[in-house]
Amino acid sequence: MKLALILLAAGDSRRFNGNKLLHEFNGKPMYQSIIEEVEKLPDDLFHRKVAVTQYQEIMDCMMDRGYEVVENRESSLGISHSIHLALQALENEETDYCFAVCDQPYLKAATIEGLVKGWQDSGKGIGCLCNMGALGNPAIFSRSYLKELLSLEGDVGGKRIIRKHIVDLYLHEVADGLELVDIDVRKNTQT
């Protein structure tokens, strides 16, 4: 089965007091961190790369780097809306889905690759990163979970499905918990 990468970059950054994805982090806009890590991965790891965003600067950058871009004009509907938009863009594709967020600037390419390969070898339907019991992104869902992903509503993401199907979950332990940190408030952006 093929695996599509879906980058979610449409959030409103309410707690951040400004657009966190465009906020400078280590000398570049925060969202670029994951793009640079993905570019270090083997070309055949993901057969398609989709980005969902509401921001023109991110759309332009992602298109320049080979992503299919889906515009989210209703980000107030929550992360579930971004998930639905990405799945609609992939609806005619026999693929599994790897969802990643663009506010985890410490995430490394080797961790993403380890998650994908470990999940593929596990035979499980879902996979995600974890550190000492805490679940984190990216998260992978086999196509068999498409209906449940499409049933998500509001600002609810894949963790609801993960918790419901623990027996079908592959956990990829990350040694450095910093990789799982997503930046939600400005005080966390000091490097």
PDB file of N, CA and C in Angstrom, residues 1-6 8 46-47 79 83 87 90 93-101 115-116 119-120 122-129 135-152 156-166 168-170:
ATOM      1  N   MET A   1       0.842  -1.195   0.000  1.00  0.00           N
ATOM      2  CA  MET A   1       0.000   0.000   0.000  1.00  0.00           C
ATOM      3  C   MET A   1       0.874   1.241   0.000  1.00  0.00           C
ATOM      4  N   LYS A   2       0.422   2.256  -0.689  1.00  0.00           N
ATOM      5  CA  LYS A   2       1.132   3.534  -0.731  1.00  0.00           C
ATOM      6  C   LYS A   2       0.835   4.337   0.536  1.00  0.00           C
ATOM      7  N   LEU A   3       1.707   5.309   0.795  1.00  0.00           N
ATOM      8  CA  LEU A   3       1.540   6.170   1.967  1.00  0.00           C
ATOM      9  C   LEU A   3       1.655   7.624   1.526  1.00  0.00           C
ATOM     10  N   ALA A   4       0.633   8.409   1.866  1.00  0.00           N
ATOM     11  CA  ALA A   4       0.627   9.843   1.544  1.00  0.00           C
ATOM     12  C   ALA A   4       0.966  10.638   2.798  1.00  0.00           C
ATOM     13  N   LEU A   5       1.811  11.638   2.641  1.00  0.00           N
ATOM     14  CA  LEU A   5       2.126  12.557   3.722  1.00  0.00           C
ATOM     15  C   LEU A   5       1.156  13.730   3.650  1.00  0.00           C
ATOM     16  N   ILE A   6       0.549  14.048   4.775  1.00  0.00           N
ATOM     17  CA  ILE A   6      -0.370  15.180   4.853  1.00  0.00           C
ATOM     18  C   ILE A   6       0.148  16.137   5.922  1.00  0.00           C
ATOM     19  N   LEU A   8      -0.413  19.425   8.018  1.00  0.00           N
ATOM     20  CA  LEU A   8      -1.500  20.281   8.465  1.00  0.00           C
ATOM     21  C   LEU A   8      -0.917  21.612   8.940  1.00  0.00           C
ATOM     22  N   PHE A  46       7.129   8.502   0.728  1.00  0.00           N
ATOM     23  CA  PHE A  46       5.759   8.981   0.516  1.00  0.00           C
ATOM     24  C   PHE A  46       5.532   9.129  -0.985  1.00  0.00           C
ATOM     25  N   HIS A  47       4.445   8.569  -1.485  1.00  0.00           N
ATOM     26  CA  HIS A  47       4.192   8.673  -2.928  1.00  0.00           C
ATOM     27  C   HIS A  47       3.507   9.986  -3.289  1.00  0.00           C
ATOM     28  N   ILE A  79      -9.334  21.344  13.401  1.00  0.00           N
ATOM     29  CA  ILE A  79      -8.394  20.466  12.698  1.00  0.00           C
ATOM     30  C   ILE A  79      -9.118  19.381  11.895  1.00  0.00           C
ATOM     31  N   ILE A  83      -8.314  17.842   8.080  1.00  0.00           N
ATOM     32  CA  ILE A  83      -8.209  16.400   7.812  1.00  0.00           C
ATOM     33  C   ILE A  83      -9.160  16.017   6.683  1.00  0.00           C
ATOM     34  N   LEU A  87      -8.220  14.452   2.943  1.00  0.00           N
ATOM     35  CA  LEU A  87      -8.754  13.152   2.523  1.00  0.00           C
ATOM     36  C   LEU A  87      -9.568  13.278   1.243  1.00  0.00           C
ATOM     37  N   LEU A  90      -7.385  13.213  -1.669  1.00  0.00           N
ATOM     38  CA  LEU A  90      -6.823  11.876  -1.912  1.00  0.00           C
ATOM     39  C   LEU A  90      -7.907  10.820  -2.130  1.00  0.00           C
ATOM     40  N   GLU A  93      -7.567   7.740  -4.411  1.00  0.00           N
ATOM     41  CA  GLU A  93      -6.259   7.112  -4.275  1.00  0.00           C
ATOM     42  C   GLU A  93      -6.326   5.971  -3.264  1.00  0.00           C
ATOM     43  N   GLU A  94      -5.808   4.825  -3.647  1.00  0.00           N
ATOM     44  CA  GLU A  94      -5.665   3.718  -2.693  1.00  0.00           C
ATOM     45  C   GLU A  94      -4.393   3.980  -1.909  1.00  0.00           C
ATOM     46  N   THR A  95      -4.536   4.592  -0.752  1.00  0.00           N
ATOM     47  CA  THR A  95      -3.365   4.994   0.016  1.00  0.00           C
ATOM     48  C   THR A  95      -3.656   4.959   1.505  1.00  0.00           C
ATOM     49  N   ASP A  96      -2.605   4.892   2.293  1.00  0.00           N
ATOM     50  CA  ASP A  96      -2.680   5.110   3.725  1.00  0.00           C
ATOM     51  C   ASP A  96      -2.243   6.550   3.964  1.00  0.00           C
ATOM     52  N   TYR A  97      -2.404   7.025   5.207  1.00  0.00           N
ATOM     53  CA  TYR A  97      -2.218   8.448   5.481  1.00  0.00           C
ATOM     54  C   TYR A  97      -1.279   8.681   6.661  1.00  0.00           C
ATOM     55  N   CYS A  98      -0.304   9.552   6.454  1.00  0.00           N
ATOM     56  CA  CYS A  98       0.590   9.985   7.524  1.00  0.00           C
ATOM     57  C   CYS A  98       0.345  11.469   7.755  1.00  0.00           C
ATOM     58  N   PHE A  99      -0.255  11.799   8.896  1.00  0.00           N
ATOM     59  CA  PHE A  99      -0.565  13.182   9.233  1.00  0.00           C
ATOM     60  C   PHE A  99       0.541  13.762  10.099  1.00  0.00           C
ATOM     61  N   ALA A 100       1.005  14.951   9.739  1.00  0.00           N
ATOM     62  CA  ALA A 100       2.019  15.651  10.527  1.00  0.00           C
ATOM     63  C   ALA A 100       1.594  17.113  10.661  1.00  0.00           C
ATOM     64  N   VAL A 101       2.025  17.725  11.741  1.00  0.00           N
ATOM     65  CA  VAL A 101       1.722  19.137  11.968  1.00  0.00           C
ATOM     66  C   VAL A 101       2.986  19.958  11.746  1.00  0.00           C
ATOM     67  N   LEU A 115       9.365   5.861  12.295  1.00  0.00           N
ATOM     68  CA  LEU A 115       7.939   5.634  12.512  1.00  0.00           C
ATOM     69  C   LEU A 115       7.325   4.901  11.330  1.00  0.00           C
ATOM     70  N   VAL A 116       7.580   5.390  10.121  1.00  0.00           N
ATOM     71  CA  VAL A 116       6.987   4.785   8.926  1.00  0.00           C
ATOM     72  C   VAL A 116       7.432   3.335   8.774  1.00  0.00           C
ATOM     73  N   TRP A 119       6.033   1.102  11.601  1.00  0.00           N
ATOM     74  CA  TRP A 119       4.605   0.873  11.403  1.00  0.00           C
ATOM     75  C   TRP A 119       4.366  -0.149  10.287  1.00  0.00           C
ATOM     76  N   GLN A 120       5.088   0.011   9.181  1.00  0.00           N
ATOM     77  CA  GLN A 120       4.929  -0.933   8.068  1.00  0.00           C
ATOM     78  C   GLN A 120       5.264  -2.354   8.501  1.00  0.00           C
ATOM     79  N   SER A 122       5.075  -3.544  11.501  1.00  0.00           N
ATOM     80  CA  SER A 122       4.247  -3.994  12.626  1.00  0.00           C
ATOM     81  C   SER A 122       2.964  -4.711  12.200  1.00  0.00           C
ATOM     82  N   GLY A 123       2.469  -4.387  11.014  1.00  0.00           N
ATOM     83  CA  GLY A 123       1.201  -4.951  10.574  1.00  0.00           C
ATOM     84  C   GLY A 123      -0.013  -4.309  11.241  1.00  0.00           C
ATOM     85  N   LYS A 124       0.208  -3.255  11.994  1.00  0.00           N
ATOM     86  CA  LYS A 124      -0.888  -2.561  12.679  1.00  0.00           C
ATOM     87  C   LYS A 124      -1.541  -1.551  11.736  1.00  0.00           C
ATOM     88  N   GLY A 125      -2.767  -1.143  12.092  1.00  0.00           N
ATOM     89  CA  GLY A 125      -3.501  -0.197  11.261  1.00  0.00           C
ATOM     90  C   GLY A 125      -3.210   1.256  11.569  1.00  0.00           C
ATOM     91  N   ILE A 126      -2.647   1.507  12.749  1.00  0.00           N
ATOM     92  CA  ILE A 126      -2.353   2.872  13.179  1.00  0.00           C
ATOM     93  C   ILE A 126      -0.939   2.896  13.751  1.00  0.00           C
ATOM     94  N   GLY A 127      -0.266   4.026  13.586  1.00  0.00           N
ATOM     95  CA  GLY A 127       1.045   4.202  14.202  1.00  0.00           C
ATOM     96  C   GLY A 127       1.221   5.647  14.624  1.00  0.00           C
ATOM     97  N   CYS A 128       1.936   5.859  15.717  1.00  0.00           N
ATOM     98  CA  CYS A 128       2.251   7.229  16.107  1.00  0.00           C
ATOM     99  C   CYS A 128       3.501   7.242  16.973  1.00  0.00           C
ATOM    100  N   LEU A 129       4.060   8.427  17.110  1.00  0.00           N
ATOM    101  CA  LEU A 129       5.211   8.616  17.976  1.00  0.00           C
ATOM    102  C   LEU A 129       4.752   8.661  19.425  1.00  0.00           C
ATOM    103  N   LEU A 135       1.471  10.310  23.743  1.00  0.00           N
ATOM    104  CA  LEU A 135       1.309  10.140  22.300  1.00  0.00           C
ATOM    105  C   LEU A 135       1.618  11.440  21.584  1.00  0.00           C
ATOM    106  N   GLY A 136       2.150  11.323  20.364  1.00  0.00           N
ATOM    107  CA  GLY A 136       2.473  12.518  19.605  1.00  0.00           C
ATOM    108  C   GLY A 136       2.375  12.308  18.108  1.00  0.00           C
ATOM    109  N   ASN A 137       2.605  13.371  17.384  1.00  0.00           N
ATOM    110  CA  ASN A 137       2.589  13.371  15.918  1.00  0.00           C
ATOM    111  C   ASN A 137       3.998  13.182  15.386  1.00  0.00           C
ATOM    112  N   PRO A 138       4.113  12.705  14.157  1.00  0.00           N
ATOM    113  CA  PRO A 138       3.086  12.310  13.202  1.00  0.00           C
ATOM    114  C   PRO A 138       2.315  11.055  13.646  1.00  0.00           C
ATOM    115  N   ALA A 139       1.175  10.872  12.976  1.00  0.00           N
ATOM    116  CA  ALA A 139       0.343   9.685  13.188  1.00  0.00           C
ATOM    117  C   ALA A 139      -0.034   9.119  11.832  1.00  0.00           C
ATOM    118  N   ILE A 140      -0.012   7.795  11.751  1.00  0.00           N
ATOM    119  CA  ILE A 140      -0.315   7.105  10.494  1.00  0.00           C
ATOM    120  C   ILE A 140      -1.599   6.301  10.671  1.00  0.00           C
ATOM    121  N   PHE A 141      -2.457   6.357   9.656  1.00  0.00           N
ATOM    122  CA  PHE A 141      -3.699   5.593   9.656  1.00  0.00           C
ATOM    123  C   PHE A 141      -3.799   4.824   8.338  1.00  0.00           C
ATOM    124  N   SER A 142      -4.101   3.536   8.437  1.00  0.00           N
ATOM    125  CA  SER A 142      -4.352   2.782   7.214  1.00  0.00           C
ATOM    126  C   SER A 142      -5.679   3.237   6.622  1.00  0.00           C
ATOM    127  N   ARG A 143      -5.861   2.949   5.378  1.00  0.00           N
ATOM    128  CA  ARG A 143      -7.081   3.356   4.670  1.00  0.00           C
ATOM    129  C   ARG A 143      -8.331   2.792   5.339  1.00  0.00           C
ATOM    130  N   SER A 144      -8.190   1.708   6.092  1.00  0.00           N
ATOM    131  CA  SER A 144      -9.352   1.115   6.766  1.00  0.00           C
ATOM    132  C   SER A 144      -9.974   2.067   7.791  1.00  0.00           C
ATOM    133  N   TYR A 145      -9.237   3.115   8.173  1.00  0.00           N
ATOM    134  CA  TYR A 145      -9.755   4.102   9.126  1.00  0.00           C
ATOM    135  C   TYR A 145     -10.324   5.348   8.449  1.00  0.00           C
ATOM    136  N   LEU A 146     -10.462   5.320   7.134  1.00  0.00           N
ATOM    137  CA  LEU A 146     -10.946   6.480   6.388  1.00  0.00           C
ATOM    138  C   LEU A 146     -12.305   6.966   6.902  1.00  0.00           C
ATOM    139  N   LYS A 147     -13.243   6.063   7.093  1.00  0.00           N
ATOM    140  CA  LYS A 147     -14.584   6.457   7.530  1.00  0.00           C
ATOM    141  C   LYS A 147     -14.532   7.151   8.894  1.00  0.00           C
ATOM    142  N   GLU A 148     -13.717   6.624   9.816  1.00  0.00           N
ATOM    143  CA  GLU A 148     -13.612   7.248  11.134  1.00  0.00           C
ATOM    144  C   GLU A 148     -12.928   8.612  11.054  1.00  0.00           C
ATOM    145  N   LEU A 149     -11.929   8.738  10.194  1.00  0.00           N
ATOM    146  CA  LEU A 149     -11.278  10.042  10.023  1.00  0.00           C
ATOM    147  C   LEU A 149     -12.270  11.064   9.478  1.00  0.00           C
ATOM    148  N   LEU A 150     -13.102  10.644   8.549  1.00  0.00           N
ATOM    149  CA  LEU A 150     -14.096  11.545   7.971  1.00  0.00           C
ATOM    150  C   LEU A 150     -15.216  11.885   8.951  1.00  0.00           C
ATOM    151  N   SER A 151     -15.372  11.094   9.998  1.00  0.00           N
ATOM    152  CA  SER A 151     -16.430  11.361  10.983  1.00  0.00           C
ATOM    153  C   SER A 151     -15.984  12.320  12.088  1.00  0.00           C
ATOM    154  N   LEU A 152     -14.693  12.686  12.123  1.00  0.00           N
ATOM    155  CA  LEU A 152     -14.214  13.630  13.132  1.00  0.00           C
ATOM    156  C   LEU A 152     -14.894  14.980  12.938  1.00  0.00           C
ATOM    157  N   VAL A 156     -11.073  18.339  16.812  1.00  0.00           N
ATOM    158  CA  VAL A 156     -10.701  17.001  17.271  1.00  0.00           C
ATOM    159  C   VAL A 156      -9.933  16.318  16.150  1.00  0.00           C
ATOM    160  N   GLY A 157      -8.752  15.804  16.499  1.00  0.00           N
ATOM    161  CA  GLY A 157      -7.916  15.127  15.516  1.00  0.00           C
ATOM    162  C   GLY A 157      -7.886  13.620  15.713  1.00  0.00           C
ATOM    163  N   GLY A 158      -6.858  13.019  15.156  1.00  0.00           N
ATOM    164  CA  GLY A 158      -6.745  11.568  15.127  1.00  0.00           C
ATOM    165  C   GLY A 158      -6.549  10.881  16.465  1.00  0.00           C
ATOM    166  N   LYS A 159      -6.162  11.617  17.505  1.00  0.00           N
ATOM    167  CA  LYS A 159      -5.944  10.969  18.810  1.00  0.00           C
ATOM    168  C   LYS A 159      -7.213  10.296  19.325  1.00  0.00           C
ATOM    169  N   ARG A 160      -8.355  10.826  18.977  1.00  0.00           N
ATOM    170  CA  ARG A 160      -9.607  10.189  19.391  1.00  0.00           C
ATOM    171  C   ARG A 160      -9.693   8.778  18.803  1.00  0.00           C
ATOM    172  N   ILE A 161      -9.316   8.628  17.550  1.00  0.00           N
ATOM    173  CA  ILE A 161      -9.356   7.314  16.898  1.00  0.00           C
ATOM    174  C   ILE A 161      -8.264   6.414  17.480  1.00  0.00           C
ATOM    175  N   ILE A 162      -7.100   6.978  17.713  1.00  0.00           N
ATOM    176  CA  ILE A 162      -5.991   6.204  18.283  1.00  0.00           C
ATOM    177  C   ILE A 162      -6.403   5.598  19.624  1.00  0.00           C
ATOM    178  N   ARG A 163      -6.970   6.400  20.496  1.00  0.00           N
ATOM    179  CA  ARG A 163      -7.360   5.915  21.831  1.00  0.00           C
ATOM    180  C   ARG A 163      -8.443   4.843  21.762  1.00  0.00           C
ATOM    181  N   LYS A 164      -9.261   4.903  20.740  1.00  0.00           N
ATOM    182  CA  LYS A 164     -10.344   3.930  20.566  1.00  0.00           C
ATOM    183  C   LYS A 164      -9.822   2.578  20.054  1.00  0.00           C
ATOM    184  N   HIS A 165      -8.646   2.590  19.411  1.00  0.00           N
ATOM    185  CA  HIS A 165      -8.128   1.375  18.767  1.00  0.00           C
ATOM    186  C   HIS A 165      -6.701   1.053  19.237  1.00  0.00           C
ATOM    187  N   ILE A 166      -6.478   1.123  20.531  1.00  0.00           N
ATOM    188  CA  ILE A 166      -5.142   0.886  21.095  1.00  0.00           C
ATOM    189  C   ILE A 166      -4.573  -0.478  20.675  1.00  0.00           C
ATOM    190  N   ASP A 168      -4.754  -1.880  17.919  1.00  0.00           N
ATOM    191  CA  ASP A 168      -4.279  -1.830  16.529  1.00  0.00           C
ATOM    192  C   ASP A 168      -3.228  -0.735  16.341  1.00  0.00           C
ATOM    193  N   LEU A 169      -2.544  -0.372  17.445  1.00  0.00           N
ATOM    194  CA  LEU A 169      -1.624   0.766  17.432  1.00  0.00           C
ATOM    195  C   LEU A 169      -0.173   0.336  17.566  1.00  0.00           C
ATOM    196  N   TYR A 170       0.646   0.820  16.651  1.00  0.00           N
ATOM    197  CA  TYR A 170       2.101   0.693  16.758  1.00  0.00           C
ATOM    198  C   TYR A 170       2.635   1.991  17.357  1.00  0.00           C
TER     199      TYR A 170
END
